[in-house]
Amino acid sequence: MRFFNGVNFFVFFLLLILFSGSSNGKNEKVLIDKNRLLERHNYYRKAVGVTNLKWSDELANSAQEWANYLAKNCEMSHSKTVLGENIYWTSAHVDEHSPVDHWASEAVFFNHKKRVFKSSHVNKMGHYTQLIWRDTKKVGGAKQFCKHGGEIWVCQYYPAGNWVGEAVY
């Protein structure tokens, strides 16, 4: 009987570890490779000739707070911030390049000859134009796991871009 109780305790302990590790509390910081996330942003910025972004821990903390909030209901909405912001949701586990590559895929809709941001750009290419906005100097990013699965990625930018009538770069 003693062995049986020990096995039950071991199974209970193992399940406790598994479930407590997967819930993440939704308020914890999920570790990401900030250098890879920054490098991918700068890859696309270099392609259009704008200066590299620098990483901001303050922006990363703000992005983490918003990712934590969104992950509670796994919803996609922008925060009410004066910062620039890109959001990405995926049902898979992805690396730091995936959200940035997704935002950059909107480049096919952008007129690189005129380079002017128009209000009609917001839904088609607003993520991309924020990514390459010439006046943006800093970025911070974060991710969180949704309670029903998937990941929410948030990047915040300072200063914000996407000003109607202004040149993107």
C-alpha atoms as a printed R data frame, in Angstrom:
    type eleno elety resid chain resno      x      y       z
1   ATOM     1    CA   MET     A     1  0.000  0.000   0.000
2   ATOM     2    CA   ARG     A     2  2.853  2.351   0.768
3   ATOM     3    CA   PHE     A     3  4.278  1.977  -2.793
4   ATOM     4    CA   PHE     A     4  0.849  2.725  -4.259
5   ATOM     5    CA   ASN     A     5  0.611  5.934  -2.220
6   ATOM     6    CA   GLY     A     6  4.087  6.934  -3.354
7   ATOM     7    CA   VAL     A     7  3.118  6.379  -7.003
8   ATOM     8    CA   ASN     A     8 -0.053  8.448  -6.539
9   ATOM     9    CA   PHE     A     9  1.977 11.240  -4.976
10  ATOM    10    CA   PHE     A    10  4.512 11.110  -7.820
11  ATOM    11    CA   VAL     A    11  1.759 11.296 -10.479
12  ATOM    12    CA   PHE     A    12  0.032 14.128  -8.616
13  ATOM    13    CA   PHE     A    13  3.328 16.018  -8.284
14  ATOM    14    CA   LEU     A    14  4.136 15.525 -11.991
15  ATOM    15    CA   LEU     A    15  0.682 16.774 -13.048
16  ATOM    16    CA   LEU     A    16  1.014 19.759 -10.736
17  ATOM    17    CA   ILE     A    17  4.307 20.726 -12.378
18  ATOM    18    CA   LEU     A    18  2.927 20.277 -15.893
19  ATOM    19    CA   PHE     A    19 -0.228 22.306 -15.339
20  ATOM    20    CA   SER     A    20  1.384 25.064 -13.316
21  ATOM    21    CA   GLY     A    21  4.113 25.461 -15.942
22  ATOM    22    CA   SER     A    22  1.700 25.701 -18.845
23  ATOM    23    CA   SER     A    23 -0.661 28.253 -17.336
24  ATOM    24    CA   ASN     A    24  2.048 30.904 -16.988
25  ATOM    25    CA   GLY     A    25 -0.215 33.014 -14.787
26  ATOM    26    CA   LYS     A    26 -0.775 35.420 -17.705
27  ATOM    27    CA   ASN     A    27  1.108 38.064 -15.787
28  ATOM    28    CA   GLU     A    28  4.553 36.615 -16.155
29  ATOM    29    CA   LYS     A    29  7.061 37.651 -18.742
30  ATOM    30    CA   VAL     A    30  7.572 35.082 -21.466
31  ATOM    31    CA   LEU     A    31 11.205 34.964 -22.469
32  ATOM    32    CA   ILE     A    32 12.008 35.960 -26.035
33  ATOM    33    CA   ASP     A    33 15.305 36.576 -27.791
34  ATOM    34    CA   LYS     A    34 15.218 40.373 -28.015
35  ATOM    35    CA   ASN     A    35 18.325 40.407 -30.214
36  ATOM    36    CA   ARG     A    36 16.631 38.237 -32.848
37  ATOM    37    CA   LEU     A    37 13.482 40.366 -32.744
38  ATOM    38    CA   LEU     A    38 15.519 43.566 -33.078
39  ATOM    39    CA   GLU     A    39 17.715 42.090 -35.815
40  ATOM    40    CA   ARG     A    40 14.665 41.168 -37.884
41  ATOM    41    CA   HIS     A    41 13.219 44.666 -37.593
42  ATOM    42    CA   ASN     A    42 16.531 46.152 -38.689
43  ATOM    43    CA   TYR     A    43 16.795 43.715 -41.602
44  ATOM    44    CA   TYR     A    44 13.690 45.258 -43.164
45  ATOM    45    CA   ARG     A    45 14.672 48.793 -42.238
46  ATOM    46    CA   LYS     A    46 18.069 48.359 -43.896
47  ATOM    47    CA   ALA     A    47 16.319 47.183 -47.075
48  ATOM    48    CA   VAL     A    48 14.732 50.644 -47.450
49  ATOM    49    CA   GLY     A    49 17.717 52.619 -46.144
50  ATOM    50    CA   VAL     A    50 16.474 53.786 -42.744
51  ATOM    51    CA   THR     A    51 18.509 53.727 -39.540
52  ATOM    52    CA   ASN     A    52 18.466 50.769 -37.195
53  ATOM    53    CA   LEU     A    53 16.127 50.650 -34.241
54  ATOM    54    CA   LYS     A    54 17.447 50.291 -30.702
55  ATOM    55    CA   TRP     A    55 15.900 47.992 -28.124
56  ATOM    56    CA   SER     A    56 13.951 49.598 -25.282
57  ATOM    57    CA   ASP     A    57 13.276 47.660 -22.092
58  ATOM    58    CA   GLU     A    58 10.578 50.209 -21.203
59  ATOM    59    CA   LEU     A    59  8.747 49.528 -24.473
60  ATOM    60    CA   ALA     A    60  9.243 45.783 -23.972
61  ATOM    61    CA   ASN     A    61  7.647 45.999 -20.513
62  ATOM    62    CA   SER     A    62  4.726 47.981 -21.892
63  ATOM    63    CA   ALA     A    63  4.335 45.488 -24.745
64  ATOM    64    CA   GLN     A    64  4.394 42.631 -22.210
65  ATOM    65    CA   GLU     A    65  1.617 44.243 -20.179
66  ATOM    66    CA   TRP     A    66 -0.528 44.572 -23.300
67  ATOM    67    CA   ALA     A    67  0.265 41.018 -24.444
68  ATOM    68    CA   ASN     A    68 -0.722 39.743 -20.971
69  ATOM    69    CA   TYR     A    69 -4.025 41.610 -21.222
70  ATOM    70    CA   LEU     A    70 -4.789 40.347 -24.737
71  ATOM    71    CA   ALA     A    71 -3.906 36.749 -23.872
72  ATOM    72    CA   LYS     A    72 -6.651 36.550 -21.227
73  ATOM    73    CA   ASN     A    73 -9.298 36.304 -23.957
74  ATOM    74    CA   CYS     A    74 -6.933 35.803 -26.884
75  ATOM    75    CA   GLU     A    75 -8.232 38.932 -28.561
76  ATOM    76    CA   MET     A    76 -6.577 41.214 -31.054
77  ATOM    77    CA   SER     A    77 -6.943 44.909 -30.302
78  ATOM    78    CA   HIS     A    78 -4.624 47.861 -30.044
79  ATOM    79    CA   SER     A    79 -3.924 49.552 -26.747
80  ATOM    80    CA   LYS     A    80 -4.874 53.175 -26.257
81  ATOM    81    CA   THR     A    81 -1.277 54.348 -26.352
82  ATOM    82    CA   VAL     A    82  0.554 57.135 -28.148
83  ATOM    83    CA   LEU     A    83  3.159 54.557 -29.152
84  ATOM    84    CA   GLY     A    84  3.247 52.754 -32.470
85  ATOM    85    CA   GLU     A    85  2.084 49.165 -32.083
86  ATOM    86    CA   ASN     A    86  2.015 45.941 -34.073
87  ATOM    87    CA   ILE     A    87  0.163 42.835 -32.907
88  ATOM    88    CA   TYR     A    88  0.406 39.264 -34.192
89  ATOM    89    CA   TRP     A    89 -1.492 36.120 -33.230
90  ATOM    90    CA   THR     A    90 -0.615 32.584 -34.219
91  ATOM    91    CA   SER     A    91 -1.897 29.158 -33.272
92  ATOM    92    CA   ALA     A    92  1.638 27.762 -33.559
93  ATOM    93    CA   HIS     A    93  4.774 28.291 -31.521
94  ATOM    94    CA   VAL     A    94  7.010 30.571 -33.584
95  ATOM    95    CA   ASP     A    95 10.350 32.302 -33.274
96  ATOM    96    CA   GLU     A    96 11.054 36.025 -33.160
97  ATOM    97    CA   HIS     A    97 11.289 36.360 -36.945
98  ATOM    98    CA   SER     A    98  7.744 35.165 -37.664
99  ATOM    99    CA   PRO     A    99  5.742 38.170 -36.428
100 ATOM   100    CA   VAL     A   100  8.138 40.635 -38.068
101 ATOM   101    CA   ASP     A   101  8.122 38.688 -41.339
102 ATOM   102    CA   HIS     A   102  4.330 38.659 -41.246
103 ATOM   103    CA   TRP     A   103  4.162 42.442 -40.800
104 ATOM   104    CA   ALA     A   104  6.780 42.921 -43.525
105 ATOM   105    CA   SER     A   105  4.743 40.802 -45.956
106 ATOM   106    CA   GLU     A   106  2.490 43.859 -46.364
107 ATOM   107    CA   ALA     A   107  5.305 45.515 -48.355
108 ATOM   108    CA   VAL     A   108  3.729 44.233 -51.584
109 ATOM   109    CA   PHE     A   109  0.933 46.790 -51.107
110 ATOM   110    CA   PHE     A   110  3.226 49.761 -50.457
111 ATOM   111    CA   ASN     A   111  4.279 52.182 -53.214
112 ATOM   112    CA   HIS     A   112  8.025 52.521 -52.637
113 ATOM   113    CA   LYS     A   113  8.254 55.226 -55.307
114 ATOM   114    CA   LYS     A   114  5.845 57.664 -53.628
115 ATOM   115    CA   ARG     A   115  6.506 56.567 -50.024
116 ATOM   116    CA   VAL     A   116  3.691 58.687 -48.575
117 ATOM   117    CA   PHE     A   117  1.407 57.243 -45.912
118 ATOM   118    CA   LYS     A   118 -2.302 57.538 -46.699
119 ATOM   119    CA   SER     A   119 -5.269 56.764 -44.474
120 ATOM   120    CA   SER     A   120 -6.175 53.951 -46.884
121 ATOM   121    CA   HIS     A   121 -2.866 52.246 -45.954
122 ATOM   122    CA   VAL     A   122 -3.823 51.446 -42.371
123 ATOM   123    CA   ASN     A   123 -5.591 48.123 -42.998
124 ATOM   124    CA   LYS     A   124 -3.426 46.955 -45.895
125 ATOM   125    CA   MET     A   125  0.060 47.916 -44.833
126 ATOM   126    CA   GLY     A   126  0.033 49.791 -41.539
127 ATOM   127    CA   HIS     A   127  2.120 47.128 -39.804
128 ATOM   128    CA   TYR     A   128  4.790 47.307 -42.479
129 ATOM   129    CA   THR     A   129  4.925 51.104 -42.586
130 ATOM   130    CA   GLN     A   130  5.279 51.252 -38.788
131 ATOM   131    CA   LEU     A   131  8.107 48.736 -39.064
132 ATOM   132    CA   ILE     A   132 10.060 50.921 -41.523
133 ATOM   133    CA   TRP     A   133  8.925 54.392 -40.347
134 ATOM   134    CA   ARG     A   134 12.007 56.626 -40.708
135 ATOM   135    CA   ASP     A   135 11.506 58.622 -37.496
136 ATOM   136    CA   THR     A   136 10.964 55.609 -35.246
137 ATOM   137    CA   LYS     A   137 14.064 55.022 -33.120
138 ATOM   138    CA   LYS     A   138 13.140 52.395 -30.503
139 ATOM   139    CA   VAL     A   139 11.241 49.126 -30.294
140 ATOM   140    CA   GLY     A   140 10.322 46.739 -27.519
141 ATOM   141    CA   GLY     A   141  8.487 43.467 -27.944
142 ATOM   142    CA   ALA     A   142  6.906 40.659 -25.998
143 ATOM   143    CA   LYS     A   143  4.733 37.593 -26.316
144 ATOM   144    CA   GLN     A   144  2.229 35.770 -24.182
145 ATOM   145    CA   PHE     A   145  0.440 32.441 -24.424
146 ATOM   146    CA   CYS     A   146 -3.323 32.506 -24.866
147 ATOM   147    CA   LYS     A   147 -5.343 30.498 -22.376
148 ATOM   148    CA   HIS     A   148 -6.969 28.538 -25.236
149 ATOM   149    CA   GLY     A   149 -3.708 28.046 -27.124
150 ATOM   150    CA   GLY     A   150 -1.655 30.122 -29.478
151 ATOM   151    CA   GLU     A   151  0.584 33.104 -28.950
152 ATOM   152    CA   ILE     A   152  0.073 36.864 -28.974
153 ATOM   153    CA   TRP     A   153  3.068 38.989 -29.982
154 ATOM   154    CA   VAL     A   154  3.152 42.749 -29.374
155 ATOM   155    CA   CYS     A   155  5.783 45.252 -30.474
156 ATOM   156    CA   GLN     A   156  5.625 48.893 -29.487
157 ATOM   157    CA   TYR     A   157  7.528 51.679 -31.223
158 ATOM   158    CA   TYR     A   158  8.744 55.146 -30.273
159 ATOM   159    CA   PRO     A   159  8.076 57.542 -31.723
160 ATOM   160    CA   ALA     A   160  4.980 56.234 -33.450
161 ATOM   161    CA   GLY     A   161  4.708 56.257 -37.219
162 ATOM   162    CA   ASN     A   162  1.885 56.120 -39.733
163 ATOM   163    CA   TRP     A   163  1.156 59.846 -39.902
164 ATOM   164    CA   VAL     A   164 -1.188 60.570 -42.799
165 ATOM   165    CA   GLY     A   165  0.420 62.649 -45.535
166 ATOM   166    CA   GLU     A   166  3.992 62.120 -44.329
167 ATOM   167    CA   ALA     A   167  6.765 60.226 -46.071
168 ATOM   168    CA   VAL     A   168  7.337 56.812 -44.528
169 ATOM   169    CA   TYR     A   169 11.052 56.976 -45.347
